[in-house]
């Protein structure tokens, strides 16, 4: 991996980390959902700083270029994050549905109580 490419990747990772930190600071995103992204930044940063590890893994995996291995690792990790967030969204949708039903039942009881008092 060339020196220019390593510098570019490090800069991109730093910019992404700063962006995520600002989103947390502005309270636009909860920290528990950003932690996997920070883990991705740390892992990719380590692989960029220590390219020997990438070259070793690339050779073991039979991939032609180390940069391809880096992007593959990032892609797989990103898919993992997306899947975990999909699970979270599904759980939240179920909770919203349950809460909506409870609210509807409570409103019905209130209306029935009001009608019974008249």
mmCIF file of C-alpha atoms in Angstrom:
data_model
loop_
_atom_site.group_PDB
_atom_site.id
_atom_site.type_symbol
_atom_site.label_atom_id
_atom_site.label_comp_id
_atom_site.label_asym_id
_atom_site.label_seq_id
_atom_site.Cartn_x
_atom_site.Cartn_y
_atom_site.Cartn_z
ATOM 1 C CA UNK A 1 0.000 0.000 0.000
ATOM 2 C CA UNK A 2 1.502 3.316 -1.036
ATOM 3 C CA UNK A 3 2.261 6.070 1.447
ATOM 4 C CA UNK A 4 -0.177 8.451 -0.240
ATOM 5 C CA UNK A 5 -3.000 5.953 -0.017
ATOM 6 C CA UNK A 6 -2.269 5.285 3.660
ATOM 7 C CA UNK A 7 -2.306 9.021 4.412
ATOM 8 C CA UNK A 8 -5.557 9.465 2.471
ATOM 9 C CA UNK A 9 -7.216 6.590 4.335
ATOM 10 C CA UNK A 10 -6.062 7.919 7.707
ATOM 11 C CA UNK A 11 -7.416 11.378 6.849
ATOM 12 C CA UNK A 12 -10.754 9.880 5.771
ATOM 13 C CA UNK A 13 -10.993 7.869 8.987
ATOM 14 C CA UNK A 14 -10.222 10.950 11.094
ATOM 15 C CA UNK A 15 -12.817 13.024 9.220
ATOM 16 C CA UNK A 16 -15.408 10.293 9.732
ATOM 17 C CA UNK A 17 -14.565 10.040 13.455
ATOM 18 C CA UNK A 18 -14.907 13.819 13.866
ATOM 19 C CA UNK A 19 -18.227 13.744 11.996
ATOM 20 C CA UNK A 20 -19.549 11.003 14.288
ATOM 21 C CA UNK A 21 -18.329 12.831 17.395
ATOM 22 C CA UNK A 22 -20.111 16.012 16.282
ATOM 23 C CA UNK A 23 -23.320 14.081 15.663
ATOM 24 C CA UNK A 24 -23.127 12.709 19.206
ATOM 25 C CA UNK A 25 -22.361 16.154 20.619
ATOM 26 C CA UNK A 26 -25.357 17.660 18.783
ATOM 27 C CA UNK A 27 -27.457 14.771 20.158
ATOM 28 C CA UNK A 28 -28.503 13.751 16.655
ATOM 29 C CA UNK A 29 -27.486 10.159 17.320
ATOM 30 C CA UNK A 30 -27.261 7.963 20.401
ATOM 31 C CA UNK A 31 -23.758 6.886 21.356
ATOM 32 C CA UNK A 32 -24.691 3.197 21.535
ATOM 33 C CA UNK A 33 -25.438 3.203 17.811
ATOM 34 C CA UNK A 34 -22.172 4.955 16.953
ATOM 35 C CA UNK A 35 -19.860 2.697 18.965
ATOM 36 C CA UNK A 36 -19.675 0.021 16.229
ATOM 37 C CA UNK A 37 -18.656 2.711 13.742
ATOM 38 C CA UNK A 38 -15.896 3.870 16.071
ATOM 39 C CA UNK A 39 -14.765 0.250 16.352
ATOM 40 C CA UNK A 40 -14.647 0.082 12.552
ATOM 41 C CA UNK A 41 -12.550 3.257 12.473
ATOM 42 C CA UNK A 42 -10.110 1.847 15.036
ATOM 43 C CA UNK A 43 -9.773 -1.513 13.255
ATOM 44 C CA UNK A 44 -9.324 0.035 9.816
ATOM 45 C CA UNK A 45 -6.940 2.619 11.265
ATOM 46 C CA UNK A 46 -4.853 -0.161 12.777
ATOM 47 C CA UNK A 47 -4.784 -2.004 9.479
ATOM 48 C CA UNK A 48 -3.739 1.159 7.631
ATOM 49 C CA UNK A 49 -1.004 1.980 10.148
ATOM 50 C CA UNK A 50 0.306 -1.603 10.231
ATOM 51 C CA UNK A 51 0.052 -2.746 6.597
ATOM 52 C CA UNK A 52 2.044 -5.909 7.362
ATOM 53 C CA UNK A 53 -1.047 -7.325 9.054
ATOM 54 C CA UNK A 54 -3.133 -6.561 5.980
ATOM 55 C CA UNK A 55 -0.534 -8.103 3.685
ATOM 56 C CA UNK A 56 -0.422 -11.266 5.811
ATOM 57 C CA UNK A 57 -4.218 -11.604 5.877
ATOM 58 C CA UNK A 58 -4.390 -10.792 2.151
ATOM 59 C CA UNK A 59 -1.941 -13.587 1.368
ATOM 60 C CA UNK A 60 -3.874 -16.044 3.548
ATOM 61 C CA UNK A 61 -7.183 -15.095 1.912
ATOM 62 C CA UNK A 62 -5.748 -15.252 -1.604
ATOM 63 C CA UNK A 63 -6.728 -11.675 -2.428
ATOM 64 C CA UNK A 64 -4.586 -9.863 -5.006
ATOM 65 C CA UNK A 65 -4.065 -6.475 -3.346
ATOM 66 C CA UNK A 66 -3.996 -5.391 0.314
ATOM 67 C CA UNK A 67 -6.262 -2.412 -0.409
ATOM 68 C CA UNK A 68 -8.906 -4.846 -1.646
ATOM 69 C CA UNK A 69 -8.621 -6.644 1.685
ATOM 70 C CA UNK A 70 -9.106 -3.359 3.561
ATOM 71 C CA UNK A 71 -12.229 -2.529 1.595
ATOM 72 C CA UNK A 72 -13.528 -6.072 2.031
ATOM 73 C CA UNK A 73 -13.045 -5.838 5.813
ATOM 74 C CA UNK A 74 -14.797 -2.467 5.882
ATOM 75 C CA UNK A 75 -17.630 -3.757 3.714
ATOM 76 C CA UNK A 76 -18.202 -6.842 5.864
ATOM 77 C CA UNK A 77 -18.113 -4.809 9.067
ATOM 78 C CA UNK A 78 -20.511 -2.249 7.569
ATOM 79 C CA UNK A 79 -22.933 -5.018 6.625
ATOM 80 C CA UNK A 80 -22.741 -6.317 10.186
ATOM 81 C CA UNK A 81 -23.559 -2.868 11.541
ATOM 82 C CA UNK A 82 -26.438 -2.432 9.095
ATOM 83 C CA UNK A 83 -27.860 -5.820 10.078
ATOM 84 C CA UNK A 84 -27.655 -5.037 13.801
ATOM 85 C CA UNK A 85 -29.386 -1.694 13.198
ATOM 86 C CA UNK A 86 -32.079 -3.475 11.187
ATOM 87 C CA UNK A 87 -32.742 -5.709 14.186
ATOM 88 C CA UNK A 88 -32.933 -2.630 16.433
ATOM 89 C CA UNK A 89 -35.408 -0.918 14.099
ATOM 90 C CA UNK A 90 -37.562 -4.058 13.974
ATOM 91 C CA UNK A 91 -37.666 -4.252 17.773
ATOM 92 C CA UNK A 92 -38.558 -0.569 18.005
ATOM 93 C CA UNK A 93 -41.351 -1.002 15.460
ATOM 94 C CA UNK A 94 -42.804 -3.818 17.567
ATOM 95 C CA UNK A 95 -42.591 -1.662 20.692
ATOM 96 C CA UNK A 96 -44.256 1.265 18.903
ATOM 97 C CA UNK A 97 -47.065 -0.999 17.714
ATOM 98 C CA UNK A 98 -47.587 -2.366 21.227
ATOM 99 C CA UNK A 99 -47.571 1.111 22.785
ATOM 100 C CA UNK A 100 -50.003 2.407 20.153
ATOM 101 C CA UNK A 101 -52.389 -0.424 20.946
ATOM 102 C CA UNK A 102 -52.134 0.276 24.688
ATOM 103 C CA UNK A 103 -52.839 3.973 24.096
ATOM 104 C CA UNK A 104 -55.856 3.095 21.955
ATOM 105 C CA UNK A 105 -57.217 0.829 24.701
ATOM 106 C CA UNK A 106 -56.677 3.510 27.354
ATOM 107 C CA UNK A 107 -58.417 6.119 25.187
ATOM 108 C CA UNK A 108 -61.322 3.722 24.701
ATOM 109 C CA UNK A 109 -61.604 3.204 28.475
ATOM 110 C CA UNK A 110 -61.538 6.972 29.026
ATOM 111 C CA UNK A 111 -64.320 7.488 26.466
ATOM 112 C CA UNK A 112 -66.392 4.704 28.032
ATOM 113 C CA UNK A 113 -65.859 6.183 31.502
ATOM 114 C CA UNK A 114 -66.835 9.650 30.272
ATOM 115 C CA UNK A 115 -69.951 8.269 28.560
ATOM 116 C CA UNK A 116 -70.906 6.327 31.707
ATOM 117 C CA UNK A 117 -70.669 9.462 33.859
ATOM 118 C CA UNK A 118 -73.043 11.490 31.674
#
